[in-house]
Coordinates of C-alpha atoms and ligand atoms in Angstrom, one line a residue:
M1 CA 166.4 95.5 186.2
Q2 CA 167.5 97.8 189.1
L3 CA 171.1 98.8 188.2
Q4 CA 172.0 99.5 191.8
S5 CA 171.5 95.9 192.7
L6 CA 173.8 94.5 190.0
S7 CA 177.4 93.6 190.7
Q8 CA 180.2 95.0 188.5
D9 CA 180.4 91.6 186.7
Q10 CA 176.6 91.5 186.1
L11 CA 176.7 95.1 184.8
Q12 CA 179.5 94.2 182.4
S13 CA 177.8 91.2 181.0
L14 CA 174.6 93.2 180.6
E15 CA 176.5 95.8 178.7
V16 CA 177.9 93.2 176.3
E17 CA 174.4 91.8 175.8
L18 CA 172.8 95.3 175.2
A19 CA 175.7 96.4 173.0
A20 CA 175.2 93.3 170.8
A21 CA 171.5 94.1 170.3
Y22 CA 172.4 97.7 169.6
Q23 CA 174.9 96.7 167.0
A24 CA 172.3 94.4 165.3
F25 CA 170.0 97.4 164.9
Q26 CA 172.9 99.5 163.6
E27 CA 173.5 97.0 160.9
K28 CA 169.9 97.3 159.7
K29 CA 170.7 100.9 158.5
L30 CA 167.2 102.1 159.5
S31 CA 165.9 105.6 159.0
L32 CA 163.1 106.4 161.5
D33 CA 162.0 109.7 162.8
L34 CA 160.2 110.6 166.1
T35 CA 161.0 114.3 165.9
R36 CA 158.0 115.8 164.2
G37 CA 155.0 117.0 166.2
K38 CA 152.8 117.2 163.2
P39 CA 149.8 115.3 161.9
S40 CA 150.4 112.3 159.7
S41 CA 149.1 112.2 156.1
E42 CA 146.4 109.9 157.3
Q43 CA 145.2 112.6 159.7
L44 CA 145.5 115.3 157.1
N45 CA 143.2 113.2 154.8
L46 CA 140.4 113.6 157.4
S47 CA 140.0 117.2 156.3
D48 CA 140.3 116.9 152.6
A49 CA 136.6 117.9 152.3
L50 CA 137.8 121.5 152.8
D51 CA 138.9 121.4 149.2
G52 CA 135.9 122.5 147.1
I53 CA 133.5 122.7 150.1
L54 CA 132.4 126.2 149.2
A55 CA 131.2 125.1 145.7
G56 CA 131.1 128.7 144.5
N57 CA 129.2 130.0 147.5
Y58 CA 131.5 132.6 149.1
K59 CA 128.9 134.4 151.2
A60 CA 129.4 134.3 155.0
E61 CA 126.3 134.2 157.2
D62 CA 126.4 138.0 157.6
G63 CA 126.4 138.4 153.8
T64 CA 130.2 139.2 153.6
D65 CA 131.7 138.2 150.3
C66 CA 134.7 136.3 151.6
R67 CA 136.7 136.8 148.5
N68 CA 137.1 140.5 149.2
Y69 CA 139.2 142.6 151.6
G70 CA 138.2 143.4 155.2
G71 CA 136.9 141.8 158.4
L72 CA 140.0 142.3 160.5
D73 CA 138.8 140.0 163.3
G74 CA 137.4 137.2 161.2
L75 CA 134.0 135.8 160.2
P76 CA 131.3 135.5 162.9
E77 CA 130.8 131.8 162.2
I78 CA 134.5 130.9 162.6
K79 CA 134.8 133.2 165.7
R80 CA 131.9 131.2 167.2
L81 CA 133.9 128.0 166.8
G82 CA 137.1 129.5 168.2
A83 CA 135.2 131.0 171.2
A84 CA 133.7 127.6 171.9
I85 CA 137.1 125.9 171.8
L86 CA 138.5 128.4 174.3
G87 CA 135.3 128.7 176.3
I88 CA 135.0 132.4 176.0
G89 CA 132.5 134.9 174.6
E90 CA 132.1 135.5 170.8
D91 CA 133.1 139.1 171.4
E92 CA 136.3 138.0 173.1
I93 CA 137.9 136.4 170.0
L94 CA 139.8 137.2 166.9
A95 CA 140.2 134.7 164.1
G96 CA 143.4 135.2 162.1
G97 CA 145.6 133.4 159.6
N98 CA 147.0 129.9 159.7
A99 CA 149.3 130.1 162.7
S100 CA 148.6 130.8 166.4
L101 CA 152.3 131.2 166.7
T102 CA 152.1 134.4 164.6
L103 CA 149.4 135.7 167.0
M104 CA 151.6 134.9 170.0
Y105 CA 154.5 136.7 168.4
Q106 CA 152.3 139.7 167.6
C107 CA 151.0 139.8 171.2
V108 CA 154.5 139.8 172.6
Y109 CA 155.3 142.5 170.1
Q110 CA 152.3 144.5 171.3
A111 CA 153.2 144.1 174.9
Y112 CA 156.9 144.8 174.4
E113 CA 157.0 147.5 171.8
L114 CA 153.6 149.2 171.9
G115 CA 151.9 148.3 175.2
F116 CA 148.5 146.9 175.8
A117 CA 147.5 149.8 178.1
G118 CA 148.8 152.7 176.2
P119 CA 152.3 153.4 174.9
E120 CA 153.7 154.1 178.3
S121 CA 152.8 150.6 179.4
A122 CA 155.2 149.0 176.8
W123 CA 157.6 146.6 178.5
R124 CA 160.6 148.0 176.7
H125 CA 160.5 151.1 178.9
E126 CA 161.4 149.0 181.9
G127 CA 164.9 147.8 180.8
K128 CA 165.6 144.1 181.2
I129 CA 162.4 142.1 180.7
K130 CA 162.0 138.4 181.7
M131 CA 159.4 135.8 181.1
A132 CA 158.7 132.7 183.2
C133 CA 159.0 129.5 181.2
P134 CA 157.7 126.2 182.7
V135 CA 160.1 123.5 181.7
P136 CA 160.2 121.3 179.8
G137 CA 158.3 123.5 177.4
Y138 CA 157.7 124.4 173.8
D139 CA 160.8 125.6 172.0
R140 CA 159.0 128.1 169.7
H141 CA 157.8 130.0 172.8
F142 CA 161.4 130.3 173.8
T143 CA 162.4 131.4 170.3
I144 CA 159.9 134.3 170.5
C145 CA 161.5 135.4 173.8
E146 CA 164.9 135.2 172.3
A147 CA 163.8 137.3 169.3
F148 CA 162.9 140.1 171.7
G149 CA 165.9 139.7 174.0
I150 CA 163.5 138.6 176.8
E151 CA 165.4 136.6 179.4
M152 CA 163.8 133.3 180.2
V153 CA 163.4 132.1 183.7
P154 CA 162.7 128.4 184.0
V155 CA 160.0 127.1 186.4
A156 CA 159.7 123.4 187.1
M157 CA 156.7 121.5 185.8
T158 CA 154.8 119.0 187.9
S159 CA 152.1 116.6 187.0
D160 CA 149.6 119.3 187.8
G161 CA 151.2 122.1 185.8
P162 CA 153.9 124.6 186.7
D163 CA 155.2 124.5 190.3
M164 CA 153.0 127.4 191.6
A165 CA 154.9 128.0 194.8
E166 CA 158.1 128.5 192.7
L167 CA 156.3 130.6 190.1
E168 CA 154.5 132.8 192.6
A169 CA 157.7 133.4 194.6
L170 CA 159.5 134.3 191.3
V171 CA 157.0 136.9 190.0
K172 CA 156.5 138.4 193.5
S173 CA 160.2 138.9 194.0
D174 CA 161.0 140.1 190.5
P175 CA 158.7 142.6 188.8
S176 CA 160.8 142.4 185.6
I177 CA 159.1 139.1 185.0
K178 CA 156.3 140.2 182.7
G179 CA 154.7 137.0 181.6
V180 CA 154.4 133.3 181.7
W181 CA 154.0 130.7 178.9
C182 CA 151.4 128.1 179.6
V183 CA 150.3 125.1 177.5
P184 CA 147.5 124.1 179.9
K185 CA 146.0 121.0 178.2
Y186 CA 148.2 118.1 177.1
S187 CA 151.2 120.3 177.7
N188 CA 154.0 120.3 175.2
P189 CA 155.9 118.1 175.9
T190 CA 154.8 116.4 179.1
G191 CA 151.2 115.9 178.1
I192 CA 149.7 116.8 181.5
I193 CA 146.6 118.9 182.1
Y194 CA 146.9 121.8 184.5
S195 CA 144.8 121.0 187.7
D196 CA 141.9 123.2 188.8
A197 CA 144.1 124.6 191.6
V198 CA 146.9 125.5 189.3
V199 CA 144.5 127.3 186.8
Q200 CA 143.0 129.2 189.7
A201 CA 146.4 130.2 191.0
I202 CA 147.5 131.3 187.5
A203 CA 144.3 133.4 187.2
E204 CA 145.4 135.1 190.5
L205 CA 149.1 135.4 189.5
P206 CA 148.8 138.9 187.9
K207 CA 147.7 140.3 191.2
V208 CA 151.1 139.6 192.8
A209 CA 153.2 140.2 189.6
G210 CA 154.6 143.5 188.4
K211 CA 152.5 145.8 186.2
G212 CA 151.8 144.7 182.6
F213 CA 152.1 141.0 183.5
L214 CA 150.5 138.7 180.9
V215 CA 149.6 135.0 180.9
F216 CA 150.2 133.5 177.5
W217 CA 147.6 130.7 177.6
D218 CA 148.5 128.6 174.5
N219 CA 145.7 126.1 174.4
A220 CA 147.0 124.4 171.3
Y221 CA 145.6 121.0 172.3
A222 CA 142.3 122.1 173.7
V223 CA 140.2 119.5 171.8
H224 CA 143.0 117.0 171.1
D225 CA 141.8 114.2 173.4
L226 CA 142.7 110.5 172.9
I227 CA 140.1 109.2 175.3
D228 CA 136.3 109.4 175.5
Q229 CA 135.9 111.0 178.9
P230 CA 138.7 113.5 179.0
K231 CA 139.6 115.5 182.1
A232 CA 138.2 119.1 181.7
L233 CA 140.5 122.1 181.9
A234 CA 139.3 124.8 184.2
N235 CA 138.2 128.0 182.4
I236 CA 141.0 130.5 182.9
M237 CA 138.9 133.5 181.7
N238 CA 136.0 132.9 184.0
L239 CA 138.4 132.6 187.0
A240 CA 140.3 135.6 185.9
K241 CA 137.1 137.7 185.7
T242 CA 136.3 136.7 189.2
A243 CA 139.9 137.6 190.3
G244 CA 139.8 140.9 188.4
T245 CA 142.8 139.8 186.2
E246 CA 141.0 139.3 182.9
H247 CA 143.1 141.9 181.1
S248 CA 146.2 139.9 181.9
I249 CA 145.1 136.8 180.0
V250 CA 145.8 136.2 176.3
Q251 CA 144.7 132.9 174.9
F252 CA 145.6 131.1 171.7
C253 CA 144.5 128.1 169.8
S254 CA 144.2 127.0 166.1
T255 CA 142.9 124.3 163.8
S256 CA 146.5 123.4 162.8
K257 CA 146.2 119.9 164.3
I258 CA 142.5 119.7 163.6
T259 CA 142.4 120.2 159.8
H260 CA 145.4 120.9 157.5
A261 CA 148.3 122.0 159.7
G262 CA 149.7 124.5 157.2
A263 CA 146.3 125.9 156.1
G264 CA 144.2 126.3 159.2
V265 CA 142.7 129.1 161.2
A266 CA 144.3 130.6 164.4
F267 CA 142.5 132.3 167.2
L268 CA 143.4 134.9 169.8
G269 CA 141.1 135.2 172.9
A270 CA 141.3 138.3 175.0
T271 CA 139.1 141.0 176.6
N272 CA 137.3 143.5 174.4
G273 CA 139.8 146.2 175.4
N274 CA 142.9 144.1 174.6
L275 CA 141.4 143.0 171.3
A276 CA 140.7 146.5 170.3
T277 CA 144.3 147.5 171.1
F278 CA 145.6 144.5 169.3
K279 CA 143.5 145.3 166.2
N280 CA 144.7 148.9 166.1
S281 CA 148.2 147.6 165.4
L282 CA 147.2 144.6 163.4
C283 CA 145.4 146.8 160.9
V284 CA 148.8 148.4 160.0
S285 CA 150.1 145.1 158.6
T286 CA 146.9 143.6 157.1
I287 CA 143.5 144.5 155.7
G288 CA 142.1 141.3 156.9
P289 CA 142.7 137.5 157.2
D290 CA 142.0 134.8 154.6
K291 CA 138.2 134.7 155.0
V292 CA 137.8 132.2 152.2
N293 CA 139.7 129.7 154.3
Q294 CA 137.8 130.7 157.5
L295 CA 134.5 130.1 155.6
R296 CA 135.8 126.7 154.4
H297 CA 136.5 125.8 158.0
A298 CA 133.2 127.1 159.3
R299 CA 131.3 125.0 156.7
M300 CA 133.2 121.8 157.5
L301 CA 133.1 122.4 161.3
P302 CA 129.9 124.3 161.9
D303 CA 129.7 123.5 165.6
M304 CA 131.4 121.8 168.5
A305 CA 129.6 118.5 168.1
T306 CA 130.9 118.2 164.5
L307 CA 134.4 119.2 165.8
E308 CA 134.3 116.6 168.5
S309 CA 133.4 113.7 166.2
H310 CA 136.1 114.9 163.8
M311 CA 138.6 114.8 166.7
Q312 CA 137.6 111.3 167.5
K313 CA 138.8 110.3 164.0
H314 CA 142.2 111.9 164.8
A315 CA 142.2 110.0 168.1
A316 CA 141.5 106.7 166.4
I317 CA 144.7 107.2 164.3
L318 CA 146.8 108.7 167.1
K319 CA 145.9 106.5 170.1
P320 CA 147.5 103.3 168.9
R321 CA 150.7 105.2 168.4
F322 CA 150.7 106.6 171.9
D323 CA 149.8 103.1 173.2
M324 CA 152.8 101.7 171.3
V325 CA 155.2 104.2 172.9
L326 CA 153.8 103.7 176.3
K327 CA 153.8 99.9 176.0
Y328 CA 157.5 99.9 175.4
L329 CA 158.2 102.4 178.2
N330 CA 156.0 100.5 180.6
D331 CA 157.1 96.9 179.6
D332 CA 160.8 97.7 179.4
L333 CA 161.5 100.6 181.8
A334 CA 158.8 100.7 184.4
G335 CA 160.2 100.0 187.9
T336 CA 163.8 100.1 186.6
G337 CA 164.5 103.7 187.8
L338 CA 166.0 104.4 184.4
G339 CA 163.5 107.0 183.4
N340 CA 160.3 108.9 184.2
W341 CA 157.4 109.7 181.9
E342 CA 153.7 110.7 182.0
S343 CA 150.9 108.8 180.2
P344 CA 149.2 111.6 178.2
E345 CA 145.5 111.3 177.4
G346 CA 145.8 113.7 174.5
G347 CA 148.1 116.1 172.6
Y348 CA 151.0 115.2 170.5
F349 CA 153.9 114.2 172.7
I350 CA 155.3 111.9 175.3
S351 CA 158.1 113.4 177.4
F352 CA 160.8 111.1 178.8
D353 CA 163.3 111.9 181.5
T354 CA 166.5 109.8 181.5
L355 CA 168.8 109.5 184.5
P356 CA 170.6 112.8 184.9
G357 CA 173.3 113.4 182.3
L358 CA 172.1 110.9 179.7
A359 CA 169.6 112.6 177.4
K360 CA 172.2 113.8 174.9
S361 CA 173.9 110.4 174.8
V362 CA 170.6 108.6 174.3
V363 CA 169.6 110.9 171.4
K364 CA 173.1 110.4 169.8
M365 CA 173.0 106.6 170.3
A366 CA 169.5 106.5 168.8
A367 CA 170.6 108.6 165.8
E368 CA 173.5 106.2 165.2
A369 CA 171.1 103.3 165.2
G370 CA 168.8 105.1 162.7
V371 CA 166.2 106.8 165.0
K372 CA 166.1 110.5 164.8
L373 CA 164.8 112.2 168.0
T374 CA 164.3 115.9 168.9
P375 CA 167.7 117.2 170.0
A376 CA 168.1 116.9 173.8
G377 CA 167.8 120.3 175.4
A378 CA 165.2 121.6 172.8
T379 CA 162.5 121.6 175.5
Y380 CA 164.5 124.1 177.6
P381 CA 165.2 127.8 177.2
Y382 CA 168.4 128.4 175.2
G383 CA 168.5 124.7 174.4
K384 CA 170.1 124.0 177.8
D385 CA 168.6 121.2 179.9
P386 CA 170.6 121.7 183.1
E387 CA 170.3 118.1 184.1
D388 CA 170.5 116.8 180.5
R389 CA 167.5 114.5 181.1
N390 CA 164.5 115.4 178.9
I391 CA 163.7 113.8 175.5
R392 CA 160.5 114.7 173.6
L393 CA 159.0 111.8 171.7
A394 CA 156.5 112.6 168.9
P395 CA 154.7 109.5 167.7
S396 CA 152.2 110.9 165.2
V397 CA 154.0 110.6 161.9
P398 CA 155.7 107.1 161.8
S399 CA 153.6 104.1 160.9
L400 CA 152.8 101.7 163.8
A401 CA 155.4 99.2 162.5
E402 CA 158.1 102.0 162.3
L403 CA 157.2 103.2 165.7
E404 CA 157.5 99.8 167.2
T405 CA 161.1 99.4 165.9
A406 CA 161.9 103.0 166.9
M407 CA 160.7 102.2 170.5
Q408 CA 162.7 99.0 170.6
I409 CA 165.8 101.0 169.8
F410 CA 164.9 103.8 172.1
V411 CA 164.5 101.7 175.2
L412 CA 167.6 99.8 174.3
C413 CA 169.6 103.1 174.1
V414 CA 168.2 104.2 177.4
K415 CA 169.3 100.9 179.0
L416 CA 172.7 100.8 177.4
A417 CA 173.5 104.5 178.2
S418 CA 172.4 103.9 181.8
V419 CA 174.5 100.7 182.2
R420 CA 177.5 102.4 180.7
Q421 CA 177.0 105.4 183.0
R422 CA 176.9 103.1 186.0
L423 CA 179.9 101.2 184.9
S424 CA 182.0 104.4 184.6
A425 CA 180.8 105.8 187.9
Ligands
LIG501 C1 152.1 124.3 172.3 C2 152.0 124.6 170.8 N1 151.6 125.8 170.5 C3 151.5 126.2 169.2 C4 151.9 125.3 168.2 C5 151.8 125.8 166.8 O1 150.5 126.2 166.5 P1 150.2 126.9 165.1 O2 150.3 125.9 164.0 O3 148.8 127.4 165.3 O4 151.1 128.1 164.9 C6 152.3 124.1 168.5 C7 152.8 123.1 167.4 O5 153.4 122.1 167.7 C8 152.4 123.7 169.9 O6 152.8 122.5 170.2

């Protein structure tokens, strides 16, 4: 169905047909939810062995009694796992509490208030501070910026990662841009993996940016593949070391979507110097992380091979859900010009771009037919999608049957909103 090729009469009868189907769904009074980028209970069940796994043995491999205070940067055995996930050295990692988001917030705090290279390097001394935000992106990154009054400068995303020509030009011309948020693998929400060329260019970026520039490398989906032979992400820290920019890279990941989302272990990867600085301020607010939980994780996931086979069990649950979403998009909307999307091979999201000006209407129409979607605009700084196009679909929580109905409604709403827009043009 190419709307441009339809006459006004054809458009009108199509509208009547789609509106009738829409009304039939409304009458069913459904309550479906595609908003939540969190694991389903079935996925959480995969890690229930955590409960009781210590069986009274609280000793870490270095003899630490994990029930006690201390060990600010985490247990060696869990740091080893975090270092392997991020592809960095075991001396370049800190294992913290349950949320990488907290570590991101604390790193922004460190850079903004305290400085990573001495107090005089704190961003706050330089007046108005900005951060580059590839869009669409992760709303909680934007919320951290807002909390510090950091102005967000959007940069377009491509299928290879941020548009590097745009990003380089921005940071070159504006030294008040002090950082960039990156979700390099199965990006939230577009699901793409940054290409080798983009990772290389990001490793070089601090050389052309103002002083104190930081790359926030949020590798939340580092091991969250849905296919057997996933594309590899280039190693930012190795490239940064070659470029001499390693002190400008701070990396994050967590077990939130590996084990129990609210009770996992988060990691910060950075140079020895940056970690030492970070720990100097971290020790003001804590004597140490929850090492009992870290030990539970290290016992359940002692190495990457175990982690990988654990992630295959997640993929077996998630992949059919992604396939269901993509089937409806491909069968009903491919070739129509009514939207664009990527086909992610991992992560938690599928991102859909409607025709300009329709995302809000599609979200509203879907809600009125019983399908809750992430609010349009949430994937943009300040909640403002300038073209009102992007909708984030999160298929992990609903059952397959629920997802199927939700997608029938979603594609119907996209078609109906597009036809109505065309009719009113
Ligand atoms: C890109 C990204 N980073 C971080 C998080 C949250 O991670 P954590 O649970 O470790 O705070 C999420 C959760 O959806 C995410 O999508």
